[in-house]
Amino acid sequence: MNKPKIKVTILKEDTGYSAMAIIDKDFIGTQGDTYEELKTNILDAINLSFEDKKISYTFDEVELTIDLQSFFNFFKVINAKALSERIGMNQSLLAQYISGKKKPSAKQAHRILTGVQQIGKELTEIRFLI
């Protein structure tokens, strides 16, 4: 049997985070108080679900989908004001997307994601003088 592709959706809850995936009509769900705990629980839940098929996954084989509010909670190091300036978006509008008061259109979500990914790309290219 080929390994099914695993896409996990992560959501911010009042008391932590939840994650869910549907694979071949089977539901896999878990939760965690922190991002690190959630990552561990996601992998445990997936591997437990495939234990009878003798398939195991590493975290690199799992695709995560996340909402803006959860993303900015996980990665507090990203400054929303600086990001809004960088992508040319009104800071107040971005703050409303992050807080969940407004839902971004697909175009706006892509704009935000592209800005975040560009920052990530630039960070991976940096080398320190030692």
Coordinates of C-alpha atoms in Angstrom, one line a residue:
M1 CA 0.0 0.0 0.0
N2 CA 1.3 3.5 -0.9
K3 CA 1.4 6.0 1.9
P4 CA -1.6 8.3 1.7
K5 CA -0.8 12.0 1.7
I6 CA -1.6 13.5 5.0
K7 CA -3.0 17.1 5.2
V8 CA -3.7 18.3 8.7
T9 CA -5.8 21.4 9.5
I10 CA -4.8 23.2 12.7
L11 CA -7.1 25.6 14.6
K12 CA -6.7 27.9 17.6
E13 CA -9.1 27.0 20.4
D14 CA -9.9 28.8 23.6
T15 CA -7.7 26.5 25.6
G16 CA -5.0 25.4 23.1
Y17 CA -5.0 24.0 19.6
S18 CA -6.8 21.2 17.7
A19 CA -5.8 19.3 14.6
M20 CA -7.8 17.1 12.3
A21 CA -7.4 15.2 9.1
I22 CA -9.6 13.0 6.9
I23 CA -7.8 10.2 5.1
D24 CA -9.8 7.8 3.0
K25 CA -13.0 8.7 4.9
D26 CA -11.3 8.1 8.3
F27 CA -11.1 11.0 10.8
I28 CA -8.0 11.6 12.7
G29 CA -8.1 14.3 15.4
T30 CA -6.0 15.5 18.4
Q31 CA -5.3 18.5 20.5
G32 CA -2.5 20.2 22.4
D33 CA -2.0 23.0 24.8
T34 CA 1.1 24.2 23.0
Y35 CA 2.4 24.0 19.4
E36 CA 5.1 21.5 20.4
E37 CA 2.6 19.3 22.2
L38 CA 0.3 19.5 19.2
K39 CA 3.0 18.4 16.8
T40 CA 3.8 15.4 18.9
N41 CA 0.2 14.5 19.3
I42 CA -0.5 14.8 15.5
L43 CA 2.3 12.4 14.7
D44 CA 1.2 10.0 17.4
A45 CA -2.4 10.0 16.2
I46 CA -1.4 9.5 12.6
N47 CA 0.9 6.7 13.3
L48 CA -1.6 5.0 15.6
S49 CA -4.2 5.2 12.8
F50 CA -1.8 3.4 10.4
E51 CA -0.3 1.0 12.8
D52 CA -2.4 -2.0 11.5
K53 CA -1.1 -1.2 8.0
K54 CA 2.5 -1.1 9.2
I55 CA 2.9 2.4 7.9
S56 CA 4.6 5.2 9.9
Y57 CA 5.1 8.8 9.2
T58 CA 7.6 11.5 10.2
F59 CA 6.6 15.0 10.7
D60 CA 8.2 16.1 7.4
E61 CA 5.7 13.9 5.6
V62 CA 2.7 15.8 7.1
E63 CA 1.3 18.9 5.4
L64 CA -0.1 21.5 7.8
T65 CA -2.8 24.0 7.0
I66 CA -3.4 26.7 9.6
D67 CA -5.6 29.8 10.0
L68 CA -4.0 33.3 10.4
Q69 CA -4.9 33.6 14.1
S70 CA -3.2 30.3 15.0
F71 CA -0.2 31.1 12.7
F72 CA 0.5 34.4 14.5
N73 CA 0.0 32.7 17.9
F74 CA 2.5 30.0 17.0
F75 CA 5.0 32.4 15.5
K76 CA 4.9 35.4 17.8
V77 CA 8.3 36.5 16.5
I78 CA 6.6 37.8 13.3
N79 CA 5.6 41.4 13.9
A80 CA 2.2 42.1 12.3
K81 CA 3.0 45.8 11.9
A82 CA 6.2 45.2 10.0
L83 CA 4.6 42.5 7.9
S84 CA 1.7 44.8 6.9
E85 CA 4.2 47.5 5.9
R86 CA 6.2 44.9 3.9
I87 CA 3.3 43.6 1.9
G88 CA 1.6 47.0 1.6
M89 CA -1.5 46.1 3.6
N90 CA -3.3 48.3 6.1
Q91 CA -2.1 47.4 9.6
S92 CA -5.6 47.6 11.0
L93 CA -7.0 45.3 8.3
L94 CA -4.2 42.7 9.0
A95 CA -4.9 42.9 12.7
Q96 CA -8.6 42.2 12.1
Y97 CA -7.6 39.1 10.0
I98 CA -5.3 37.9 12.7
S99 CA -7.9 38.4 15.5
G100 CA -10.5 36.7 13.5
K101 CA -12.8 39.7 13.3
K102 CA -12.6 39.6 9.6
K103 CA -11.9 36.8 7.2
P104 CA -9.5 37.5 4.4
S105 CA -10.4 36.8 0.8
A106 CA -8.4 34.1 -1.0
K107 CA -6.4 36.9 -2.7
Q108 CA -5.6 38.6 0.6
A109 CA -4.7 35.3 2.3
H110 CA -2.3 34.6 -0.6
R111 CA -0.8 38.0 -0.3
I112 CA -0.1 37.5 3.4
L113 CA 1.2 34.0 2.9
T114 CA 3.5 35.2 0.1
G115 CA 4.9 37.9 2.4
V116 CA 5.5 35.4 5.2
Q117 CA 7.1 32.9 2.9
Q118 CA 9.4 35.6 1.4
I119 CA 10.6 36.4 4.9
G120 CA 11.3 32.7 5.5
K121 CA 13.2 32.4 2.3
E122 CA 15.3 35.4 3.1
L123 CA 16.0 34.1 6.6
T124 CA 17.2 30.7 5.2
E125 CA 19.7 32.6 3.0
I126 CA 21.3 34.5 5.9
R127 CA 24.8 33.5 7.1
F128 CA 26.4 35.0 10.2
L129 CA 30.1 36.1 10.3
I130 CA 31.9 34.0 12.9

